[in-house]
CSV table of C-alpha atoms and ligand atoms in Angstrom, one decimal:
chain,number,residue,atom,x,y,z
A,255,UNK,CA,131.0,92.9,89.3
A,256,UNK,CA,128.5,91.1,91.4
A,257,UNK,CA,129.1,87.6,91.9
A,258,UNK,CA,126.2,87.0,94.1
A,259,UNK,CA,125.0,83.9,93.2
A,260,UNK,CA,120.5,83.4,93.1
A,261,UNK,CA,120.6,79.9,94.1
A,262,UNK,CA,117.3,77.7,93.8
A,263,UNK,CA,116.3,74.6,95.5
A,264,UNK,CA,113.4,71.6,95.2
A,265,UNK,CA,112.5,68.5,96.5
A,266,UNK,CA,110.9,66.4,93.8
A,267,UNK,CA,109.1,63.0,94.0
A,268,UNK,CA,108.2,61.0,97.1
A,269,UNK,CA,109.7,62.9,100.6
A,270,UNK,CA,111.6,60.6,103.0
A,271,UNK,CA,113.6,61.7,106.2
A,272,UNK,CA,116.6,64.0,105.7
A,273,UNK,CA,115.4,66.1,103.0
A,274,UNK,CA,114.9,69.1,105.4
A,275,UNK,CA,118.9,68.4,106.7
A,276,UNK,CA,119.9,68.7,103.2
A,277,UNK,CA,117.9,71.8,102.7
A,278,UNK,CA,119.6,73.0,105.4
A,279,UNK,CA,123.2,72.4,104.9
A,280,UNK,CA,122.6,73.9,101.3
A,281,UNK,CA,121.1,77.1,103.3
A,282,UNK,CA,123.9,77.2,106.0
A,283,UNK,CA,126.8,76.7,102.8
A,284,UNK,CA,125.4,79.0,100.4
A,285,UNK,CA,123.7,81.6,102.6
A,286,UNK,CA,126.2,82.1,105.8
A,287,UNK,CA,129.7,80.9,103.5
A,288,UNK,CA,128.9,82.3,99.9
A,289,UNK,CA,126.4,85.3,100.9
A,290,UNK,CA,124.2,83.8,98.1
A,291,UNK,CA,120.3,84.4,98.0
A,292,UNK,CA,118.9,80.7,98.3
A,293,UNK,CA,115.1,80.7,96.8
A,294,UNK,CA,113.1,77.9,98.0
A,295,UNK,CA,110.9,76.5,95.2
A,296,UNK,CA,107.5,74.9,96.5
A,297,UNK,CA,106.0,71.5,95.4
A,298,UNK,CA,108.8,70.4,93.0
A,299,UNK,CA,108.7,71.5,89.7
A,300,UNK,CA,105.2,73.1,90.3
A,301,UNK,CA,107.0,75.9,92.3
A,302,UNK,CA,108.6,76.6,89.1
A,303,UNK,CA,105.4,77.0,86.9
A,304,UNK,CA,103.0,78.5,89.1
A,305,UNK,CA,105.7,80.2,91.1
A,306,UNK,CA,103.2,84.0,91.0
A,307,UNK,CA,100.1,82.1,92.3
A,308,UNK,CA,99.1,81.6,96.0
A,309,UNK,CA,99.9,79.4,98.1
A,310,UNK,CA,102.7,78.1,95.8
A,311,UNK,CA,105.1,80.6,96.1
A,312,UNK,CA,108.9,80.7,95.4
A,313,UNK,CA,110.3,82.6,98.5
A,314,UNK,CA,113.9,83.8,99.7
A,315,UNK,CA,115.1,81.1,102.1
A,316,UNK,CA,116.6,82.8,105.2
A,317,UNK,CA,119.0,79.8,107.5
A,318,UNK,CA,117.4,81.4,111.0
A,319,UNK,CA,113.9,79.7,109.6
A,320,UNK,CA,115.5,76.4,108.6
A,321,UNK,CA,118.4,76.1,111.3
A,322,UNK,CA,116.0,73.7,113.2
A,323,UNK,CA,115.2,71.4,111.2
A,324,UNK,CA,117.8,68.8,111.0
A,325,UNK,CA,116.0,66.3,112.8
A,326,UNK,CA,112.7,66.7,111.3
A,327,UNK,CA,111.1,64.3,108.8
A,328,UNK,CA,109.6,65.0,105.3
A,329,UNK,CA,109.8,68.5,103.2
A,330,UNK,CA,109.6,72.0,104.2
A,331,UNK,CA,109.3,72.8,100.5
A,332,UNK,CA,106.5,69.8,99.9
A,333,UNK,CA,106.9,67.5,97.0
A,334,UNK,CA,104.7,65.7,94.2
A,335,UNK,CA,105.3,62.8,92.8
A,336,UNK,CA,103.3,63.1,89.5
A,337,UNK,CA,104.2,63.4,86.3
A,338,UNK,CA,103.0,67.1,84.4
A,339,UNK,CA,101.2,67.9,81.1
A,340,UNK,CA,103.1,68.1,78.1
A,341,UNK,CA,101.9,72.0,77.8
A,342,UNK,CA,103.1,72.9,81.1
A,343,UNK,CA,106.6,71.8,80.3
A,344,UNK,CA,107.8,75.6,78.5
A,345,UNK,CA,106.1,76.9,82.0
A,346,UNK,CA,108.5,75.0,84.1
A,347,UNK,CA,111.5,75.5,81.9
A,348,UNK,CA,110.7,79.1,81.7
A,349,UNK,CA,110.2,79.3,85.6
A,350,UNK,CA,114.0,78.8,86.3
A,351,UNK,CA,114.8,81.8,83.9
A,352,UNK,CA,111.9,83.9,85.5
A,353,UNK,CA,113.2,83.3,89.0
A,354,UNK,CA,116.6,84.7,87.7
A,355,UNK,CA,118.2,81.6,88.7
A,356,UNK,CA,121.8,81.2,88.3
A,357,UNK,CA,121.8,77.4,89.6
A,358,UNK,CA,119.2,74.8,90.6
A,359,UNK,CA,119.8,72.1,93.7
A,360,UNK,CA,117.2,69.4,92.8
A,361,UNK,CA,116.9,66.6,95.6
A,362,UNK,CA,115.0,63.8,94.0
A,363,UNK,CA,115.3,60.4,93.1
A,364,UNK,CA,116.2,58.5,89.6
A,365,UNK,CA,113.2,59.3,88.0
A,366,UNK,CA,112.6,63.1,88.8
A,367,UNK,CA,116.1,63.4,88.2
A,368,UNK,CA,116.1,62.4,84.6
A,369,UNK,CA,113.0,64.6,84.2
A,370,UNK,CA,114.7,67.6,85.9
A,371,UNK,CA,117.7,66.8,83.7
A,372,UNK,CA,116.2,67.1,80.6
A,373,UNK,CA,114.6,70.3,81.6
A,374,UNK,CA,117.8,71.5,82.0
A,375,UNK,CA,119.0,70.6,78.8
A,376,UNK,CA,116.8,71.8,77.0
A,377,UNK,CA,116.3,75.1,78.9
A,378,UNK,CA,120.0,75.7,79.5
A,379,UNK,CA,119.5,75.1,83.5
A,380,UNK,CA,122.7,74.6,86.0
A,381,UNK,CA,121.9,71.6,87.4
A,382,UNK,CA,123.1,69.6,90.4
A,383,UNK,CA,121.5,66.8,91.6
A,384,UNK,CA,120.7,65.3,95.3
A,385,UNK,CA,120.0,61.3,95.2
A,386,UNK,CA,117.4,60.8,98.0
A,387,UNK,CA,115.2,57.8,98.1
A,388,UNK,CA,113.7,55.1,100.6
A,389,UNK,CA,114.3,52.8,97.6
A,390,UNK,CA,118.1,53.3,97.5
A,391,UNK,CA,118.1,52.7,93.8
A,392,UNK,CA,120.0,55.2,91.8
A,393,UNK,CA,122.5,54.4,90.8
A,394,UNK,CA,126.5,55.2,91.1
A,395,UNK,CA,125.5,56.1,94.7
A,396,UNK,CA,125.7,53.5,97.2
A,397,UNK,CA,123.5,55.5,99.5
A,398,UNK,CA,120.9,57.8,98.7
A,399,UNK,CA,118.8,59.9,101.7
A,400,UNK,CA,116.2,58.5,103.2
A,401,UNK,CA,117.5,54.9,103.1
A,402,UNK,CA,119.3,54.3,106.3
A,403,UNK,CA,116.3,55.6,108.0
A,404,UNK,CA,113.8,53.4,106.2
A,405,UNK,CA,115.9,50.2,107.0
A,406,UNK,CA,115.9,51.3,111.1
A,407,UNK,CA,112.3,51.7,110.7
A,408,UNK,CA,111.8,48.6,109.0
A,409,UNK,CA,114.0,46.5,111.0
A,410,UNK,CA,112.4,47.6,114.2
A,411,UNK,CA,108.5,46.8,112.9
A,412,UNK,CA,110.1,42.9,112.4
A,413,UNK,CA,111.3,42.9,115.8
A,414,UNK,CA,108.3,44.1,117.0
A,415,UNK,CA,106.0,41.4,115.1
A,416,UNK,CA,108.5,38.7,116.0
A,417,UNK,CA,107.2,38.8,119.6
A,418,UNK,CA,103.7,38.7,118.5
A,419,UNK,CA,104.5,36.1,115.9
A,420,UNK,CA,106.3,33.8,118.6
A,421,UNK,CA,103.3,34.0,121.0
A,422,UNK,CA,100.9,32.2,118.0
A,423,UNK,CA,103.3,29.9,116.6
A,424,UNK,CA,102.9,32.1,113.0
A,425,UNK,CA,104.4,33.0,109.8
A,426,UNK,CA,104.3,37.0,109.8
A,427,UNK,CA,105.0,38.2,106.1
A,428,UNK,CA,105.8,42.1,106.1
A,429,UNK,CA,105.5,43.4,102.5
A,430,UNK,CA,107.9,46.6,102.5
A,431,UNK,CA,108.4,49.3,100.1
A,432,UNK,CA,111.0,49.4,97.3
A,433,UNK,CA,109.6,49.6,93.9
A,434,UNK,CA,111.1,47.1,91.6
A,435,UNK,CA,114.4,47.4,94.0
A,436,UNK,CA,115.1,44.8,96.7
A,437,UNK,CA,117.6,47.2,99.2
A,438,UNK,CA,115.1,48.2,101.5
A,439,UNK,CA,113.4,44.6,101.8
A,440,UNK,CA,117.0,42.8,101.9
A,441,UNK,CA,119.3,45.6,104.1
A,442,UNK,CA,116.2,45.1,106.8
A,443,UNK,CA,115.8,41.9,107.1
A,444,UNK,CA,119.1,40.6,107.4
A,445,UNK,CA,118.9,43.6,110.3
A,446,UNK,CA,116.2,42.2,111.5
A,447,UNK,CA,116.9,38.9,111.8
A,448,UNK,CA,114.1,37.5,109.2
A,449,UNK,CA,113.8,33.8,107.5
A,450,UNK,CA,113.3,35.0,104.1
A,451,UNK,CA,113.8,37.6,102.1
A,452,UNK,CA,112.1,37.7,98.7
A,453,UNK,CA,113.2,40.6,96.6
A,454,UNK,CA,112.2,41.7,92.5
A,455,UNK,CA,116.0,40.7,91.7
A,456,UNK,CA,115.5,37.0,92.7
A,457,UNK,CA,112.7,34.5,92.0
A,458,UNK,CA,111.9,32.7,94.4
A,459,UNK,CA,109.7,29.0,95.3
A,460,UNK,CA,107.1,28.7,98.2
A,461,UNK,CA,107.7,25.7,98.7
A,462,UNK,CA,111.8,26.4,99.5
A,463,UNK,CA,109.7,28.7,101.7
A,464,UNK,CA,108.3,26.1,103.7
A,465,UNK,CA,111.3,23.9,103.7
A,466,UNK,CA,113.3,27.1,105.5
A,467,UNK,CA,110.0,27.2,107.8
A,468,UNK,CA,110.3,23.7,108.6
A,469,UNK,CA,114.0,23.2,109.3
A,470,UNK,CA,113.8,26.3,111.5
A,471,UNK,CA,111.2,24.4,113.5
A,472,UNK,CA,113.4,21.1,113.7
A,473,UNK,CA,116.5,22.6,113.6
A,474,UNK,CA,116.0,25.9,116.4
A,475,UNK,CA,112.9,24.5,117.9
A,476,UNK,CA,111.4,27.7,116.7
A,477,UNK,CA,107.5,28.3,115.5
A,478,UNK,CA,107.6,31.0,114.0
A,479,UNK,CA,109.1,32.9,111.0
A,480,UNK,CA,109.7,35.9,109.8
A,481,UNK,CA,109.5,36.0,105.7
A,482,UNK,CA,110.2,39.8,104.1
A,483,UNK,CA,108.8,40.4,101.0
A,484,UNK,CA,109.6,43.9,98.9
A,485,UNK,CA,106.7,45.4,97.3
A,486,UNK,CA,108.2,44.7,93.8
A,487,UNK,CA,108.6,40.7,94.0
A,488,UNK,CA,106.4,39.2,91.4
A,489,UNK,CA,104.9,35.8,92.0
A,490,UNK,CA,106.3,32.4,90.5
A,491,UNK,CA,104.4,33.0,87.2
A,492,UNK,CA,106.1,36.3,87.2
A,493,UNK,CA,103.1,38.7,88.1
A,494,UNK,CA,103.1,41.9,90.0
A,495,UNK,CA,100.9,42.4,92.3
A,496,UNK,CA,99.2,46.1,92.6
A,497,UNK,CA,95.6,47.8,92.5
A,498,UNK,CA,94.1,50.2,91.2
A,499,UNK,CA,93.4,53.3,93.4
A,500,UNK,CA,90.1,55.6,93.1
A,501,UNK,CA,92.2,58.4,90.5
A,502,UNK,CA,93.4,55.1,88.8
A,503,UNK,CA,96.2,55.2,89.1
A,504,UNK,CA,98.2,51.3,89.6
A,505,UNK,CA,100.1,51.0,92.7
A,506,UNK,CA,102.5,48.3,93.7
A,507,UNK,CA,100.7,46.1,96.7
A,508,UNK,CA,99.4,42.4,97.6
A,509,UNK,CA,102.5,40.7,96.8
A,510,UNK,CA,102.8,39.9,100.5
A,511,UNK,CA,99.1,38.7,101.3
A,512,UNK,CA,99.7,36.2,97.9
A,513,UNK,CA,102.7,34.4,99.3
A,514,UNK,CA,101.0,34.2,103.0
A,515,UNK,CA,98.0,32.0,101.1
A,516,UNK,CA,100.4,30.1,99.5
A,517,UNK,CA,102.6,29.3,102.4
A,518,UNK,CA,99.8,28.4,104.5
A,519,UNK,CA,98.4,26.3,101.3
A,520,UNK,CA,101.9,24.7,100.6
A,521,UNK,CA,101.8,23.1,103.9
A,522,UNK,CA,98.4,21.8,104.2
A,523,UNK,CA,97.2,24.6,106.5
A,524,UNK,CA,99.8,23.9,108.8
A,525,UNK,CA,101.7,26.8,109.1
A,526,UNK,CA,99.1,30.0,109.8
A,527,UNK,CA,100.7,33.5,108.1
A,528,UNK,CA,99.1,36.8,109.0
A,529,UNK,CA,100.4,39.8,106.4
A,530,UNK,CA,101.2,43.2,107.6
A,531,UNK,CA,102.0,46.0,104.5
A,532,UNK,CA,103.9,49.2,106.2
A,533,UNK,CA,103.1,51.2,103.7
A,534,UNK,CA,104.0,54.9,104.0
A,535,UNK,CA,105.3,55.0,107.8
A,536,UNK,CA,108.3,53.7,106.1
A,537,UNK,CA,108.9,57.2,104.7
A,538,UNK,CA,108.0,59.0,108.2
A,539,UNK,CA,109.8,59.7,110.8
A,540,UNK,CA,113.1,61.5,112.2
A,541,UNK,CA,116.6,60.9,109.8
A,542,UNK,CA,119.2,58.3,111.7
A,543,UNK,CA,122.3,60.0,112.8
A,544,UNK,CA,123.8,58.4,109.4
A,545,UNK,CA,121.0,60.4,107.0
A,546,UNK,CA,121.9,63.6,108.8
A,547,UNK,CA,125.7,63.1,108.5
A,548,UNK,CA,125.1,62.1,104.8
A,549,UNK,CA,122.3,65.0,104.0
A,550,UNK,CA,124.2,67.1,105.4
A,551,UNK,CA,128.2,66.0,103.5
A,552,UNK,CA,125.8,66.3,100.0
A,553,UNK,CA,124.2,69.3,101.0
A,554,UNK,CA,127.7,71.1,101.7
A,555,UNK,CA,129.0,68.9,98.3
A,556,UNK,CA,126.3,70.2,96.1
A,557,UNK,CA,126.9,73.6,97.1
A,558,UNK,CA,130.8,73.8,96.6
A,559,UNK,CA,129.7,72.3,92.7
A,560,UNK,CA,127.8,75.2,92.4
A,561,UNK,CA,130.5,77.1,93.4
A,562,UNK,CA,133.2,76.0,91.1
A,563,UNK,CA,130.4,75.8,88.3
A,564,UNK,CA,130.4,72.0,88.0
A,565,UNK,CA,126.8,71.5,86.9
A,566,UNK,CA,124.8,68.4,85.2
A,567,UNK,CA,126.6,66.5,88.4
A,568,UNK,CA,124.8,64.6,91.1
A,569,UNK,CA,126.5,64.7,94.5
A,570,UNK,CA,127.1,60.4,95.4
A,571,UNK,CA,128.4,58.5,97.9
A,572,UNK,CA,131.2,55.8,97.2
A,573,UNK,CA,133.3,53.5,99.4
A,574,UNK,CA,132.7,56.3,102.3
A,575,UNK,CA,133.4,59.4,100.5
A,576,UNK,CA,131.2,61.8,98.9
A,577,UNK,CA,132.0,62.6,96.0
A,578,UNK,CA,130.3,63.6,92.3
A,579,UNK,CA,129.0,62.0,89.1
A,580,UNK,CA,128.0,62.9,85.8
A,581,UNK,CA,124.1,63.0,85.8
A,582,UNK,CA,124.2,61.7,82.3
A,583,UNK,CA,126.1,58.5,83.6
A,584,UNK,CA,123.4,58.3,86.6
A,585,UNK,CA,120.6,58.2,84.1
A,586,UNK,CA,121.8,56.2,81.2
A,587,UNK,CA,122.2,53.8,84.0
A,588,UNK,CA,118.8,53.3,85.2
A,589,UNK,CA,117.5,52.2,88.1
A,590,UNK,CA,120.3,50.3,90.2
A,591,UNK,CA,118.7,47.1,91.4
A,592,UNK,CA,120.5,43.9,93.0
A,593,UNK,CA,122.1,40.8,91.8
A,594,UNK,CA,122.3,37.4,93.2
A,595,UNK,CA,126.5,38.3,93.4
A,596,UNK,CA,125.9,41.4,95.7
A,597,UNK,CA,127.7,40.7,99.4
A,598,UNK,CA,124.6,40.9,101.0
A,599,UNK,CA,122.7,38.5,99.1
A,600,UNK,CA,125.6,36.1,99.9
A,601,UNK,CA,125.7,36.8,103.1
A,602,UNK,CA,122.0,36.3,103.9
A,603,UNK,CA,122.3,32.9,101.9
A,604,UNK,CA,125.1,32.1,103.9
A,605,UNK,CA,123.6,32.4,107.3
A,606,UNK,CA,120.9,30.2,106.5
A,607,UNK,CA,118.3,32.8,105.3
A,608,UNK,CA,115.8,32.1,102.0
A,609,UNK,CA,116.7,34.7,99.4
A,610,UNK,CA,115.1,32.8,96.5
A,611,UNK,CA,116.6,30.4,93.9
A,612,UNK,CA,120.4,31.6,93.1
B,952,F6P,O1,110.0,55.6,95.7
B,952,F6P,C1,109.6,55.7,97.0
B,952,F6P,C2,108.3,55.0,97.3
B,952,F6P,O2,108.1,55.1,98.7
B,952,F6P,C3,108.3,53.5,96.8
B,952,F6P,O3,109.0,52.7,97.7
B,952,F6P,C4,106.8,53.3,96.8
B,952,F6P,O4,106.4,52.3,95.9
B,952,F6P,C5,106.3,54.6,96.3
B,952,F6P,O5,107.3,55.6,96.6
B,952,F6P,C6,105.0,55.1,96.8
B,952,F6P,O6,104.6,56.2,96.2
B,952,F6P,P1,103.4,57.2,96.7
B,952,F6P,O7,103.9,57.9,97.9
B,952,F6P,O8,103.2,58.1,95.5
B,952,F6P,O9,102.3,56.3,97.0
């Protein structure tokens, strides 16, 4: 009997760092341990409906092509992050069983992992699931890929405005990614030593803003401040701040330039705030040495489920173990955001930094 498993594999939704050392751990487990065929599926789900057509192609994955990649950023199999047409769904599902799959390694995020799973359900897929994500929000992992390497970057672009800050006496606000998740925003600015941190989880008052501002000046002697603000944090009124983009589609962006106005406004023009959005270099760049180590544990872990035909499981990370998860629990979850009672929010209130009204 041949037992040779036809492995597939897909990276789904936005890319961050350490995707590729995931892809490659599953190559070097499957491929050099199990002798399996891995088939690399281009451009998400896409590979899987237009999988004859050129240039999306689904290909045999050999590990002497992938072996260097460890350190690199983004996806050697490219990613979307779009939703499809209802009529291409039976495409899709029907690409798995084309392919001659036996199992499917998706590394995505919350959202293209709920879609992927029910996909799978319906089409009778083996599933396992990767959790990777700059946003750090699924759930029943406490890190997802992507996220250590994020916060490094992050932290170091407030260091690096601090010393332009200091030279002008100003409030530099630095609006970071996250969706309606606070992790990036908070895990980096505690790191990077800024005055406030305003996050979705937590309202938050300006003029607390400028009171932190203002005892920092008395207190340290210090003129200027760093105030973090994650894409996602609505103003007092409770708005969100996006725009819509020429395909019109609404993004998630302005929240930071609103609270520089209103800091400069709550203190009669005293305090001058300059705004700087990082936007999408926040998913570039090379994986830490911890979003190898961890790409590379749920690479090896998401294999081995394969292996002893665990499937509709998400490979996770708890108190410094990897481990697995149902992927129904992950989804009937939702998204995992922050509450005022989470150690770091305490501990950034604690050491004298503005996290909002607890
Ligand atoms: O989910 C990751 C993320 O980078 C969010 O933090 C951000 O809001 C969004 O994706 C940006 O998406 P896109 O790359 O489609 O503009």
């Amino acid at each position: 009997m041949n037992n040779r498993k036809r492995l597939g594999i897909l990276t789904s939704g936005g890319d961050c760092p350490g995707l590729n050392a995931v892809i490659r751990a599953v190559a070097a487990h499957a491929i050099l341990t199990h002798n399996w065929e891995l088939i690399g599926i281009p451009y998400g789900s896409q590979g899987l409906s237009e999988r004859q057509s050129i240039p999306i192609n689904a290909q045999s994955l050999n590990f002497k092509g992938i072996d260097p990649l460890l350190g690199t950023g983004g996806t050697i199999l490219k990613s979307i992050s779009k939703g499809y047409p209802e009529e291409q769904e039976d495409k899709i599902i029907a690409g798995y069983h084309d392919l001659g799959l036996d199992a499917l390694i998706a590394i995505g995020g919350d959202g293209s992992l709920a879609i992927l799973r029910q996909r799978a359900q319906k089409g009778g897929w083996n599933l396992v699931g990767v959790p990777k994500t700059i946003d750090n929000d699924v759930a029943f992992t406490e890190r997802s890929v992507g996220f250590d390497t994020a916060v490094s970057t992050v932290t170091e672009a407030i260091e690096k405005l601090s010393f332009t800050a200091s030279s002008h006496d100003r409030v530099m606000v630095v609006e970071v990614m996250g969706r309606t998740a606070g992790h990036l925003a908070l895990h980096a600015g505690i790191a990077g030593g800024a005055d406030a941190i305003l996050i979705p989880e937590i309202p938050y008052s300006i003029e607390k803003i400028c009171t932190t501002i203002n005892q920092i000046q008395e207190i340290l002697g210090r003129h200027f401040a760093i105030v973090v603000v994650a894409e996602g944090a609505q103003t007092p009124d409770g708005e969100s701040r996006t725009y819509t983009d020429a395909l019109g589609e609404v993004r998630l962006r302005g929240i930071g330039e609103y609270v520089a106005d209103r800091i400069c406004l709550a203190s009669n023009k005293e305090l001058e705030a300059r705004v700087t959005v990082l936007g999408h270099v926040q998913r570039g760049g090379t994986p830490t040495a911890f979003d190898r180590l961890l790409a590379t544990q749920f690479g090896k872990a998401a294999v081995d489920l394969v292996a002893s035909e665990q499937y509709d499981r998400m490979v996770a990370y708890q108190c410094g173990k990897v481990t697995s998860v149902p992927l129904s629990d992950v989804i009937a979850k939702g998204t995992m955001l922050l509450t005022p009672n989470d150690s770091l929010v305490q501990t950034a209130q604690a050491i004298g930094i503005y996290v909002g009204e607890l």
